[in-house]
Amino acid sequence: MQAIKVVGLSKNYEKFVAVDNITFNVEQGDFFGFIGPNGAGKTTTIKSMLGLLQPNQGKVQLLGEDITKNTFQQDLGYIPGEANLYDNLKVGEQIRYFAHYYKSIDQGYLKQLKQTFEINENKKIGELSLGNKKKVAIICSLMNKPKLLVFDEVSNSLDPLMQKALFDELIRLNKKGVTIFYSSHNLEEVQTYCKNVAIIRSGKIIKIDSVEKIVASVGVQVTIKTKDMLDELFLAQHKVQPTVLASGAITFVYKGNINALIHSIAKHHLSSIRIADVKLENIFEEYYRGDEQ
C-alpha cells in the first residue's frame, strides 16, 4: 500500500506558484527524504499534503484514504519546522494536552520517550530552549505510535546526543513498518538514513529515486596524494576535474573502471588513496544550480 499518494498538487499565493502540479508516491514502510533549497516549496507541499493548507488543485491520499475524510489523524505524527507549543503550559501539561487527541496512549512507551529525550515535565514551555521545545514536540508526535511520521526540519536544533537518540528511535520504528517522510536541509542525514528521496526546486519535483541509485549514477569520490602532479594527459584520459585540498591532496569524482584508474595513478608515485561514495551535497548542488541559470 502507498502511505502517501500525491497527484497533480498545486498551491498558489496570488500570482506566485509555490507548488506546481507535483505527483509522487511514498510506499508504506519507506524512509523517504524530501529536499530542496529554501523557498523550493517543501513546507507548502507538506502542509497541503496534510490538509493544513487548501491546495488550488490536486488529490492526496494518506494511508489509503483521501485527506478530505480526515481519517488519518490517529495514525499520523507530524512536526512542523517550528514546534507549535503553548508557552504558558508546563511540559507535562503540554504532553497530556496532545494525548487527549488520541484514542489510546501506551503509557509505558510514553515513559520511555520521556526518559530517552530527557525532559523536565515541570518546566514551562516558554522557558525552554529551541532544542528542548523540539524534544517535547518529538514526544508528542511519537506517543500515539503512528503509522506515518511527517517531519519538517526536525533535527536542526537538537544537540548531537539527542540527534542520535532521535534517529535510533526512527530506525527502530521504520524497521517495524512505520513510514517516515523526512524533509531536511541536512543532506548527510538524508544520505545516511533515507531509502528514497525526492528533490523539489521552484515548486516542481525534479528527481525521485533511491539514494543508492542517485549516488551510484554519479560515480565515486577519489582523493589521492602523489609525489608529483597529475599531468594533463592523465586528466584528459580519465575525464576528471580535480580540486586541490588544503592538505595537498587531490580529489575528483570518477565514473569508470576504478582498477584502470588506480593502475594509472600508480605511475605518479602514489602516497595514499581514498575512494568513497559521492556526498549528496555535491550531487544536489547540480540540481540546485538550475535556479541560478
Tab-separated table of C-alpha atoms in Angstrom, residues 31-238:
chain	number	residue	atom	x	y	z
A	31	PHE	CA	12.108	6.249	4.936
A	32	PHE	CA	11.595	8.977	2.358
A	33	GLY	CA	13.716	12.113	2.094
A	34	PHE	CA	12.333	15.395	0.772
A	35	ILE	CA	14.920	18.039	-0.040
A	36	GLY	CA	15.328	21.324	-1.842
A	37	PRO	CA	16.718	24.827	-1.354
A	38	ASN	CA	14.967	27.496	0.712
A	39	GLY	CA	11.731	28.577	-0.937
A	40	ALA	CA	11.554	25.455	-3.109
A	41	GLY	CA	8.099	24.505	-1.801
A	42	LYS	CA	8.915	21.820	0.776
A	43	THR	CA	6.855	23.166	3.672
A	44	THR	CA	3.976	24.255	1.429
A	45	THR	CA	3.883	20.746	-0.041
A	46	ILE	CA	3.791	19.187	3.423
A	47	LYS	CA	1.055	21.483	4.725
A	48	SER	CA	-1.036	20.961	1.588
A	49	MET	CA	-0.437	17.220	1.802
A	50	LEU	CA	-1.725	17.136	5.394
A	51	GLY	CA	-4.733	19.357	4.734
A	52	LEU	CA	-3.326	22.282	6.712
A	53	LEU	CA	-3.387	24.409	3.555
A	54	GLN	CA	-6.064	24.280	0.884
A	55	PRO	CA	-4.373	23.449	-2.444
A	56	ASN	CA	-5.576	25.037	-5.668
A	57	GLN	CA	-5.753	21.621	-7.286
A	58	GLY	CA	-4.719	18.023	-6.819
A	59	LYS	CA	-5.558	14.978	-4.747
A	60	VAL	CA	-3.809	13.470	-1.737
A	61	GLN	CA	-4.280	10.119	-0.045
A	62	LEU	CA	-2.664	9.263	3.281
A	63	LEU	CA	-2.660	5.648	4.438
A	64	GLY	CA	-5.088	4.773	1.656
A	65	GLU	CA	-7.708	7.416	2.491
A	66	ASP	CA	-8.452	10.774	0.886
A	67	ILE	CA	-7.312	13.567	3.210
A	68	THR	CA	-10.735	15.227	2.976
A	69	LYS	CA	-12.127	12.333	5.048
A	70	ASN	CA	-9.739	13.278	7.873
A	71	THR	CA	-9.464	9.638	8.973
A	72	PHE	CA	-5.662	9.563	9.135
A	73	GLN	CA	-5.161	11.769	12.212
A	74	GLN	CA	-4.989	8.932	14.751
A	75	ASP	CA	-2.190	7.277	12.771
A	76	LEU	CA	-0.179	10.425	11.995
A	77	GLY	CA	2.771	12.002	13.779
A	78	TYR	CA	3.734	15.456	12.497
A	79	ILE	CA	6.355	18.008	13.490
A	80	PRO	CA	6.420	21.339	11.607
A	81	GLY	CA	9.587	23.376	11.167
A	82	GLU	CA	8.678	25.400	14.247
A	83	ALA	CA	7.179	23.393	17.085
A	84	ASN	CA	3.656	24.690	17.795
A	85	LEU	CA	3.519	24.515	21.579
A	86	TYR	CA	1.840	26.609	24.280
A	87	ASP	CA	4.362	28.709	26.197
A	88	ASN	CA	2.154	29.032	29.290
A	89	LEU	CA	1.835	25.264	29.802
A	90	LYS	CA	4.269	23.069	31.672
A	91	VAL	CA	5.925	20.311	29.648
A	92	GLY	CA	3.864	17.589	31.314
A	93	GLU	CA	0.658	19.564	30.731
A	94	GLN	CA	1.542	20.045	27.063
A	95	ILE	CA	2.070	16.316	26.570
A	96	ARG	CA	-1.226	15.480	28.303
A	97	TYR	CA	-2.989	18.118	26.177
A	98	PHE	CA	-1.902	16.425	22.936
A	99	ALA	CA	-2.551	12.964	24.382
A	100	HIS	CA	-6.269	13.819	24.655
A	101	TYR	CA	-6.490	13.877	20.849
A	102	TYR	CA	-5.720	10.164	20.617
A	103	LYS	CA	-7.982	7.243	21.397
A	104	SER	CA	-5.286	5.476	23.391
A	105	ILE	CA	-1.720	6.065	24.561
A	106	ASP	CA	0.747	3.372	25.574
A	107	GLN	CA	1.885	4.829	28.899
A	108	GLY	CA	4.922	2.552	29.008
A	109	TYR	CA	6.109	3.824	25.625
A	110	LEU	CA	5.399	7.419	26.646
A	111	LYS	CA	7.518	6.960	29.776
A	112	GLN	CA	10.316	5.533	27.633
A	113	LEU	CA	10.182	8.558	25.299
A	114	LYS	CA	10.362	10.966	28.237
A	115	GLN	CA	13.461	9.178	29.530
A	116	THR	CA	15.095	8.973	26.097
A	117	PHE	CA	14.702	12.676	25.380
A	118	GLU	CA	15.482	13.780	28.941
A	119	ILE	CA	12.686	16.275	29.512
A	120	ASN	CA	11.751	18.155	32.672
A	121	GLU	CA	7.957	17.925	32.939
A	122	ASN	CA	7.728	20.742	35.483
A	123	LYS	CA	9.312	23.432	33.313
A	124	LYS	CA	7.132	25.812	31.334
A	125	ILE	CA	7.345	25.565	27.561
A	126	GLY	CA	8.178	29.274	27.362
A	127	GLU	CA	11.301	28.705	29.471
A	128	LEU	CA	12.719	26.035	27.163
A	129	SER	CA	15.429	26.383	24.532
A	130	LEU	CA	14.541	25.641	20.910
A	131	GLY	CA	16.183	22.233	21.226
A	132	ASN	CA	14.179	21.304	24.320
A	133	LYS	CA	10.954	22.501	22.689
A	134	LYS	CA	11.749	20.262	19.741
A	135	LYS	CA	12.217	17.306	22.105
A	136	VAL	CA	8.737	17.883	23.539
A	137	ALA	CA	7.332	18.051	20.002
A	138	ILE	CA	9.066	14.775	19.132
A	139	ILE	CA	7.499	13.039	22.129
A	140	CYS	CA	4.063	14.394	21.204
A	141	SER	CA	4.460	13.167	17.615
A	142	LEU	CA	5.541	9.648	18.602
A	143	MET	CA	3.445	8.849	21.669
A	144	ASN	CA	0.408	7.621	19.679
A	145	LYS	CA	2.588	5.037	17.871
A	146	PRO	CA	1.735	6.442	14.420
A	147	LYS	CA	1.876	4.519	11.158
A	148	LEU	CA	3.047	7.637	9.306
A	149	LEU	CA	5.538	10.253	10.509
A	150	VAL	CA	5.962	13.573	8.705
A	151	PHE	CA	8.915	15.641	9.914
A	152	ASP	CA	9.892	19.089	8.643
A	153	GLU	CA	13.430	20.084	9.727
A	154	VAL	CA	13.132	18.169	12.992
A	155	SER	CA	16.801	17.771	13.964
A	156	ASN	CA	18.194	21.248	13.302
A	157	SER	CA	18.057	22.477	16.917
A	158	LEU	CA	18.969	19.208	18.658
A	159	ASP	CA	22.404	18.560	20.125
A	160	PRO	CA	24.371	15.574	18.742
A	161	LEU	CA	23.316	13.218	21.552
A	162	MET	CA	19.633	13.975	21.019
A	163	GLN	CA	20.034	13.682	17.246
A	164	LYS	CA	21.410	10.186	17.778
A	165	ALA	CA	18.550	9.342	20.150
A	166	LEU	CA	16.049	10.577	17.569
A	167	PHE	CA	17.476	8.576	14.675
A	168	ASP	CA	17.913	5.457	16.795
A	169	GLU	CA	14.188	5.624	17.526
A	170	LEU	CA	13.239	6.427	13.922
A	171	ILE	CA	15.290	3.499	12.625
A	172	ARG	CA	13.636	1.195	15.165
A	173	LEU	CA	10.161	2.384	14.144
A	174	ASN	CA	10.949	2.162	10.431
A	175	LYS	CA	12.084	-1.450	10.849
A	176	LYS	CA	8.660	-2.149	12.374
A	177	GLY	CA	6.945	-0.751	9.269
A	178	VAL	CA	6.381	2.899	10.173
A	179	THR	CA	6.581	5.180	7.122
A	180	ILE	CA	8.735	8.275	7.589
A	181	PHE	CA	8.528	11.353	5.361
A	182	TYR	CA	11.609	13.369	6.238
A	183	SER	CA	12.124	16.911	4.952
A	184	SER	CA	15.555	18.304	5.761
A	185	HIS	CA	18.351	20.635	4.698
A	186	ASN	CA	20.829	18.231	6.266
A	187	LEU	CA	21.832	16.157	3.250
A	188	GLU	CA	24.174	13.979	5.290
A	189	GLU	CA	21.170	12.829	7.338
A	190	VAL	CA	19.209	12.098	4.180
A	191	GLN	CA	22.075	10.113	2.665
A	192	THR	CA	22.606	8.145	5.881
A	193	TYR	CA	19.030	7.272	6.814
A	194	CYS	CA	16.674	7.648	3.842
A	195	LYS	CA	15.979	4.898	1.318
A	196	ASN	CA	14.384	7.089	-1.344
A	197	VAL	CA	14.402	10.813	-1.953
A	198	ALA	CA	12.570	13.499	-3.911
A	199	ILE	CA	14.193	16.773	-4.915
A	200	ILE	CA	11.956	19.814	-5.265
A	201	ARG	CA	13.031	23.065	-6.911
A	202	SER	CA	10.863	26.093	-7.693
A	203	GLY	CA	7.750	24.132	-6.771
A	204	LYS	CA	8.468	21.207	-9.112
A	205	ILE	CA	9.672	17.687	-8.347
A	206	ILE	CA	12.790	17.337	-10.500
A	207	LYS	CA	14.092	13.967	-9.299
A	208	ILE	CA	12.746	10.932	-7.437
A	209	ASP	CA	14.866	7.832	-6.950
A	210	SER	CA	16.594	5.704	-4.354
A	211	VAL	CA	19.505	7.381	-2.604
A	212	GLU	CA	21.674	4.415	-3.566
A	213	LYS	CA	20.920	4.766	-7.291
A	214	ILE	CA	21.457	8.515	-7.322
A	215	VAL	CA	24.836	8.170	-5.636
A	216	ALA	CA	25.898	5.233	-7.835
A	217	SER	CA	24.916	7.046	-11.038
A	218	VAL	CA	27.417	9.816	-10.347
A	219	GLY	CA	30.465	7.662	-9.624
A	220	VAL	CA	32.859	7.715	-6.678
A	221	GLN	CA	34.852	10.398	-4.904
A	222	VAL	CA	38.578	9.727	-5.265
A	223	THR	CA	41.074	11.517	-3.027
A	224	ILE	CA	44.778	10.912	-3.597
A	225	LYS	CA	48.201	12.127	-2.605
A	226	THR	CA	51.062	11.743	-5.045
A	227	LYS	CA	54.687	12.833	-5.023
A	228	ASP	CA	54.253	14.522	-8.384
A	229	MET	CA	51.401	16.374	-10.078
A	230	LEU	CA	48.911	14.619	-12.337
A	231	ASP	CA	49.660	15.598	-15.915
A	232	GLU	CA	47.142	16.929	-18.432
A	233	LEU	CA	47.191	13.651	-20.367
A	234	PHE	CA	46.018	11.762	-17.259
A	235	LEU	CA	43.235	14.284	-16.645
A	236	ALA	CA	42.065	14.142	-20.253
A	237	GLN	CA	42.267	10.350	-20.422
A	238	HIS	CA	40.086	9.846	-17.337
